[in-house]
Every structure is written in C-alpha cells, then in structure tokens.
Tab-separated table of C-alpha atoms in Angstrom:
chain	number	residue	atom	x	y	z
Y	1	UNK	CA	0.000	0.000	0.000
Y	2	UNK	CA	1.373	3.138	-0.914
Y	3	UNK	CA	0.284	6.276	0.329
Y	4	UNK	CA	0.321	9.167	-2.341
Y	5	UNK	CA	1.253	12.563	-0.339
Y	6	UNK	CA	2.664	14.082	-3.934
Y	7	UNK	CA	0.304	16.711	-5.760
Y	8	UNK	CA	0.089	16.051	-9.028
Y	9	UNK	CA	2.138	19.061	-9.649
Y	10	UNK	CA	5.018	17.858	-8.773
Y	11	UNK	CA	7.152	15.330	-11.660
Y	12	UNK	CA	7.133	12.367	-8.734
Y	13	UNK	CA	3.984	11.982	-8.110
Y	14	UNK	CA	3.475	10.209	-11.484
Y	15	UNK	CA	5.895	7.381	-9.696
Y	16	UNK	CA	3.237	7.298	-6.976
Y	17	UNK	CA	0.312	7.100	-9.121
Y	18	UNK	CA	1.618	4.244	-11.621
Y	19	UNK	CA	4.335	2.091	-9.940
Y	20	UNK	CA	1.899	0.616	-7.531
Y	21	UNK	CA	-0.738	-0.257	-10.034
Y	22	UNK	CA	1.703	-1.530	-12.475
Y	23	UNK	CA	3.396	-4.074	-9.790
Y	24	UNK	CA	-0.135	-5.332	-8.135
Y	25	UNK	CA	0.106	-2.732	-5.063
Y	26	UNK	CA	-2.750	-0.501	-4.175
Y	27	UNK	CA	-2.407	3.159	-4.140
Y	28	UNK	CA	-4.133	5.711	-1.610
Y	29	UNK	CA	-4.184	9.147	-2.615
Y	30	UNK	CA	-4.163	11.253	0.862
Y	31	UNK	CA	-6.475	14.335	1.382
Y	32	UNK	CA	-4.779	17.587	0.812
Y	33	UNK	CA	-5.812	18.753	4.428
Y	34	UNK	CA	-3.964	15.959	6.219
Y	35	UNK	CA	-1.125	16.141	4.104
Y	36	UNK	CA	-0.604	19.828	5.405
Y	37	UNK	CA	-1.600	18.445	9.169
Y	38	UNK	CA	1.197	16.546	10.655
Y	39	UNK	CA	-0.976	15.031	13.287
Y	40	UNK	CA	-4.035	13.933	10.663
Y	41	UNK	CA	-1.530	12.417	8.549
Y	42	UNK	CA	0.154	10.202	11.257
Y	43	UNK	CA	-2.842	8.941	11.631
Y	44	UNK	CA	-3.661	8.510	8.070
Y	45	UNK	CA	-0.438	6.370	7.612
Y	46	UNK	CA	-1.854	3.518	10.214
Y	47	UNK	CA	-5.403	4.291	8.849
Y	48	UNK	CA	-4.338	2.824	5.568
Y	49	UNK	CA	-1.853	0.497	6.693
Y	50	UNK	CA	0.869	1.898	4.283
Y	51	UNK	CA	3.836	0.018	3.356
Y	52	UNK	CA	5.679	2.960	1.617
Y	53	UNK	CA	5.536	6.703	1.092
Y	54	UNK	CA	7.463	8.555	-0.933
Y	55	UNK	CA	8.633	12.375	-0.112
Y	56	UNK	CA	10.895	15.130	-0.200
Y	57	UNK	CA	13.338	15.576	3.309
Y	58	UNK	CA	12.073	18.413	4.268
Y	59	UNK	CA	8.257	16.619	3.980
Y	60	UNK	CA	9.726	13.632	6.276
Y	61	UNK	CA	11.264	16.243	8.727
Y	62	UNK	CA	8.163	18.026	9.754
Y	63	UNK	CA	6.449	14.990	9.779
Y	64	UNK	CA	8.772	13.980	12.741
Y	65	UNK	CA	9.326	17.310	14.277
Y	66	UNK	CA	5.324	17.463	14.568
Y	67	UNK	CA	3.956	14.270	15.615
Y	68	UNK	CA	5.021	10.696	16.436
Y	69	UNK	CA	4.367	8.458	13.495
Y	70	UNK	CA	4.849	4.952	13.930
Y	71	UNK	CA	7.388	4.221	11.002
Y	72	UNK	CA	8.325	0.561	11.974
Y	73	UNK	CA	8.119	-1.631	8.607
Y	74	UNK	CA	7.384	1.120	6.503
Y	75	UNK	CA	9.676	1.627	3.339
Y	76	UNK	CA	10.548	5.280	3.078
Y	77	UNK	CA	11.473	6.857	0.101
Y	78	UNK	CA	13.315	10.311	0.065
Y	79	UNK	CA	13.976	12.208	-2.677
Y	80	UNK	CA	13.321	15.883	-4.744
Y	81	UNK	CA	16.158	16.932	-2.250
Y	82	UNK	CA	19.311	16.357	-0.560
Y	83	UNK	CA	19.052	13.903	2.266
Y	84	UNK	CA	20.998	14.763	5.141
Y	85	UNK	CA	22.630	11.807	7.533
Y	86	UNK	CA	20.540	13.086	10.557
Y	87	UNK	CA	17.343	12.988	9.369
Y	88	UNK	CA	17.887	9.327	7.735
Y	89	UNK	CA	19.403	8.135	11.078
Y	90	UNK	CA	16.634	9.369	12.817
Y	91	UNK	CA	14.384	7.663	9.942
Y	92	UNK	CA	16.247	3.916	10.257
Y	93	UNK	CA	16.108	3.866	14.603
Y	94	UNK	CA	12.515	4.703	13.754
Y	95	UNK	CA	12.050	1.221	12.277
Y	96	UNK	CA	12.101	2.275	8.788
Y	97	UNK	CA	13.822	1.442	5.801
Y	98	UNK	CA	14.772	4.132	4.199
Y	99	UNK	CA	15.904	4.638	0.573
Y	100	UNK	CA	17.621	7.713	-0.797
Y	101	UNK	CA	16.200	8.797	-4.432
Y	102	UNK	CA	18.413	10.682	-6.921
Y	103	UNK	CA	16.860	11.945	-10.633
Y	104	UNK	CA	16.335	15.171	-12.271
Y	105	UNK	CA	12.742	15.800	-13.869
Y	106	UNK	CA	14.580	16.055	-17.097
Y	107	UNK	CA	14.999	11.860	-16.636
Y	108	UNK	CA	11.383	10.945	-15.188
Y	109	UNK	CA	11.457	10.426	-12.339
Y	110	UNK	CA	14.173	8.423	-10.822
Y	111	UNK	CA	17.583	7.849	-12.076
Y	112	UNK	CA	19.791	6.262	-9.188
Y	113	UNK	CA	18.480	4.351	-5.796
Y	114	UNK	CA	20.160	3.547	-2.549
Y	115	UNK	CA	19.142	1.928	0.081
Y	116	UNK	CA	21.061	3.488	2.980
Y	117	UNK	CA	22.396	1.845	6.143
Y	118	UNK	CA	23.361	3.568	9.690
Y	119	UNK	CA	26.638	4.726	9.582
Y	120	UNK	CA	27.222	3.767	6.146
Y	121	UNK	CA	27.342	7.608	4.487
Y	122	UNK	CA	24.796	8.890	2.322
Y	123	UNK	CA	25.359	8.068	-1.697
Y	124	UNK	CA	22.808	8.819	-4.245
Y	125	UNK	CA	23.880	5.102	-5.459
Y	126	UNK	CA	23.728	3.066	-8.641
Y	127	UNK	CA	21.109	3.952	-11.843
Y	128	UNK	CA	17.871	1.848	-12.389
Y	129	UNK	CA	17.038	-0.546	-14.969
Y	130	UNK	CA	17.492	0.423	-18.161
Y	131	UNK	CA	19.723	4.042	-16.939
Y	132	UNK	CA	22.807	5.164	-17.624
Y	133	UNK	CA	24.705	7.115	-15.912
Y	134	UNK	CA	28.370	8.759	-17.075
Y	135	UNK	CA	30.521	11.172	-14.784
Y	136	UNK	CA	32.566	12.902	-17.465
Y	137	UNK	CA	35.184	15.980	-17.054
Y	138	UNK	CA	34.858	19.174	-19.042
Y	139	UNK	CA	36.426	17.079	-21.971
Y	140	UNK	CA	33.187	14.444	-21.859
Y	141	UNK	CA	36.055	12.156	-20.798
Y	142	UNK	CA	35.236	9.398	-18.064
Y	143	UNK	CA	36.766	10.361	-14.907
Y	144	UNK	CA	38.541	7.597	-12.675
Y	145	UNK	CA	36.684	6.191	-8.855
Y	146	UNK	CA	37.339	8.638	-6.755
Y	147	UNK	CA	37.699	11.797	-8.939
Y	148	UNK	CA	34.874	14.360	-9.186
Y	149	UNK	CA	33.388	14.739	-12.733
Y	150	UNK	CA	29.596	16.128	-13.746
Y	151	UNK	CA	26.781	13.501	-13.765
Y	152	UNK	CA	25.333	12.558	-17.098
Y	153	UNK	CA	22.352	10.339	-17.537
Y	154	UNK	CA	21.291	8.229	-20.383
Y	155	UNK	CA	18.575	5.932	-21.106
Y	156	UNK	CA	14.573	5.467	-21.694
Y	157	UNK	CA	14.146	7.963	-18.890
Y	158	UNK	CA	15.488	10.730	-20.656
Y	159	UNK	CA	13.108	13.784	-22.129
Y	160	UNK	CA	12.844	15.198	-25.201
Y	161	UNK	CA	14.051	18.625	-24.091
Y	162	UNK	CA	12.294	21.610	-23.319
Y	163	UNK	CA	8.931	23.017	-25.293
Y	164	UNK	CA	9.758	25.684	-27.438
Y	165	UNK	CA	13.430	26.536	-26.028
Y	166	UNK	CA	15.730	24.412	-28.629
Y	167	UNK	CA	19.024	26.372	-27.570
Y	168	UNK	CA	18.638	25.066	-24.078
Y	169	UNK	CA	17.488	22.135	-25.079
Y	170	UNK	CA	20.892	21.679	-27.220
Y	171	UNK	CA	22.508	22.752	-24.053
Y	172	UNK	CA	21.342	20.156	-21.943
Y	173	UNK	CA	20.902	17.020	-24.178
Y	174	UNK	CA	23.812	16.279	-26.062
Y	175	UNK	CA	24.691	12.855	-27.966
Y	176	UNK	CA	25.446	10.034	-26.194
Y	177	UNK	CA	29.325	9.876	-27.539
Y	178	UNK	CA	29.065	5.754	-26.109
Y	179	UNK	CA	26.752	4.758	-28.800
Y	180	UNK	CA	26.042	4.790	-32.115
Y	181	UNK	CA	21.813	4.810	-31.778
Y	182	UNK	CA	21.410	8.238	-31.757
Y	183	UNK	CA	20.555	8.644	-27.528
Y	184	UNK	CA	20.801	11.301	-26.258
Y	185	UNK	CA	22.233	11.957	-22.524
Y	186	UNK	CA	21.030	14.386	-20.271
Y	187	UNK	CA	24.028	17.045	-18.737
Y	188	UNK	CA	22.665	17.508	-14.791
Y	189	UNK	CA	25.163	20.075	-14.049
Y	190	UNK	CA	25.721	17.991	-10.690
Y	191	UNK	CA	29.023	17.206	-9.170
Y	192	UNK	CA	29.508	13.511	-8.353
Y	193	UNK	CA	32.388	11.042	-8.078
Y	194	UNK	CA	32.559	7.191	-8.088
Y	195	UNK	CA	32.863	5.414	-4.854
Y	196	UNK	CA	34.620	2.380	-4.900
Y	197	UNK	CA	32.274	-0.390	-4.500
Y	198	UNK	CA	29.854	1.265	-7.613
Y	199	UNK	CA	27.934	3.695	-5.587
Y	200	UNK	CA	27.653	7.444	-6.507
Y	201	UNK	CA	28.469	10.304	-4.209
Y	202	UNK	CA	27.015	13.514	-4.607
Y	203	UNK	CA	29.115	16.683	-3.952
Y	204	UNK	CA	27.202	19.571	-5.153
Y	205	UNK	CA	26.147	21.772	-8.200
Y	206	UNK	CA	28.699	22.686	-10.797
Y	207	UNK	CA	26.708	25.739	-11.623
Y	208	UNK	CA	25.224	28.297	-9.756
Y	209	UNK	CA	21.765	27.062	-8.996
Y	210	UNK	CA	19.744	27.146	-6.284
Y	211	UNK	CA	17.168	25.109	-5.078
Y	212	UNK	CA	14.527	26.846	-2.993
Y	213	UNK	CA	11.528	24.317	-2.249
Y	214	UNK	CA	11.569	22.282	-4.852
Y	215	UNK	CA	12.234	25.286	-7.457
C-alpha cells in the first residue's frame, strides 16, 4: 500500500500514481488537508496500513518534528532533495527502511536508488534498470573512482528537451558519444564522483543554482 502525499504538480507523483498499479500494489491518494496536518496524517499512515511513502526531506522532517508516526516496517522513500545523515538516522532507529532517491525531472522520475544503512554515508547510489549514468570531465572524458566529474544520464528515462526553447534544449541534451543509436544523454550540471564499490556520491552543483523548495 502506498500512500500518495505528492500533488500532481510535482514530476514524482506520477511514480506514486503508476508504480503501484503496475506491480499489483494498491495506491491511496491522501487528502490535501492531512497532508498539510502533521498530526491527521500520522494517523492517516496507520489508517491505511501503508507500506511505503514517498517524499521530499524536508516533507519527512516536519512529519517527525510534529507528531510521532509509527514508522516501523514502513519503506521510506526520500527524494526531490538532498538527504541529510541526521534525518535518515533518525528515519532507520525509527524502524524504517529508508531509501535515498536521486533523478532530475529532465529523466522521469528516478535515475539512481540507494538503500542506505546507519553509519554507512549517504550516496545517491547506482542507476535503475534500463539508466545510464556517465561522470565525465569538461572534456566528456570518463573520470577515474574517486575523482569528481559532472553527472550525465542516459537511457529510456530521458526527455525530449524543453517546449519551445531548442538552444537550451541543445545545451542540456547532447549525444550520447558511447553509442552509435542516436541517444541522447542528459548534462545535470551535478558534481559527483565514483565510490569504490559502484555507488555514486554527490558533492554539489557545478553551476550556480539554487534550489529553494523544490524550485
């Protein structure tokens, strides 16, 4: 059962709508009113005996600071923002597992998963089924483990570009110089490097941009 907390506004919400139906799960779209009401939607999350919710951080933080939720068994899924180690700490001795969720809108909707352990460090992980993912210097050169580079993403996930803005859209989606079938792959403008065992780290913007609730 997975609770839908998303409006429809928002890119991942479409992953709330469809991925349950699609994989035999039952989806329960949550009144706007408790979704803004801490308290109402604690109780909403044992009223429908949800299994996993999908959210930003900052939606799982006040949900803690403001009420007591019980969160044991219940598969959280973070993304839309950078999640910080304290709030998925305090997520995991809840009871919950918790996965961190990378992907721009650009690649609907996710592009990399991790689940994260206690103590382990944050990583925005490894790409999803049929993803790419490329961290290339300023050349569009493969940079070795360990060695920050900007985070490109291929695949069936990526867009077609931007309505009626081709410049930016030649900007952003360039052609995938690892194949000859005419993909496209998807520049994020994100720093990342390679850990060792696969995983990707995330280390910031390699732009300017600023993130301010979601915009």
């Amino acid at each position: 059962v997975l609770l839908a907390v998303t409006t429809l506004g928002f890119d991942i919400s479409g992953l709330e709508l469809w991925l349950p139906l699609v994989s035999g799960a039952r989806v329960v779209v949550a009144p706007h009113e408790k979704v803004a009401d801490p308290g109402l939607l604690a109780g909403e999350l044992a009223r429908v005996g949800a299994s996993v919710v999908q959210a930003t951080p900052s939606w799982w933080q006040m949900l803690l600071a403001n009420s007591r939720p019980s969160l044991a068994g219940l598969r959280v899924l973070a993304g839309g923002e950078a999640l910080r180690s304290p709030l998925a700490e305090v997520l995991l001795r809840s009871g919950a597992e918790v996965w961190n969720m990378y992907g721009p809108t650009e690649t609907t909707i996710w592009s990399t998963t991790d689940q994260v352990s206690s103590g382990a460090g944050l990583s925005i992980g490894s790409p999803i089924a049929n993803t790419q993912v490329y961290v290339l210097d300023e050349r569009l050169q493969p940079v070795p483990v360990g060695v920050a580079g900007e985070l490109f993403i291929g695949g069936t996930g990526v867009t077609r570009g931007y309505l009626g803005r081709p410049a930016l859209t030649g900007e952003r989606f360039i052609p995938n110089p690892f194949t000859d079938d005419g993909s496209r792959l998807y520049r994020t403008g994100d720093r990342v490097r390679w850990l060792a065992d696969g995983r990707l780290e995330f280390l910031g913007r390699a732009d300017d941009q600023l993130k301010v609730r979601g915009f």
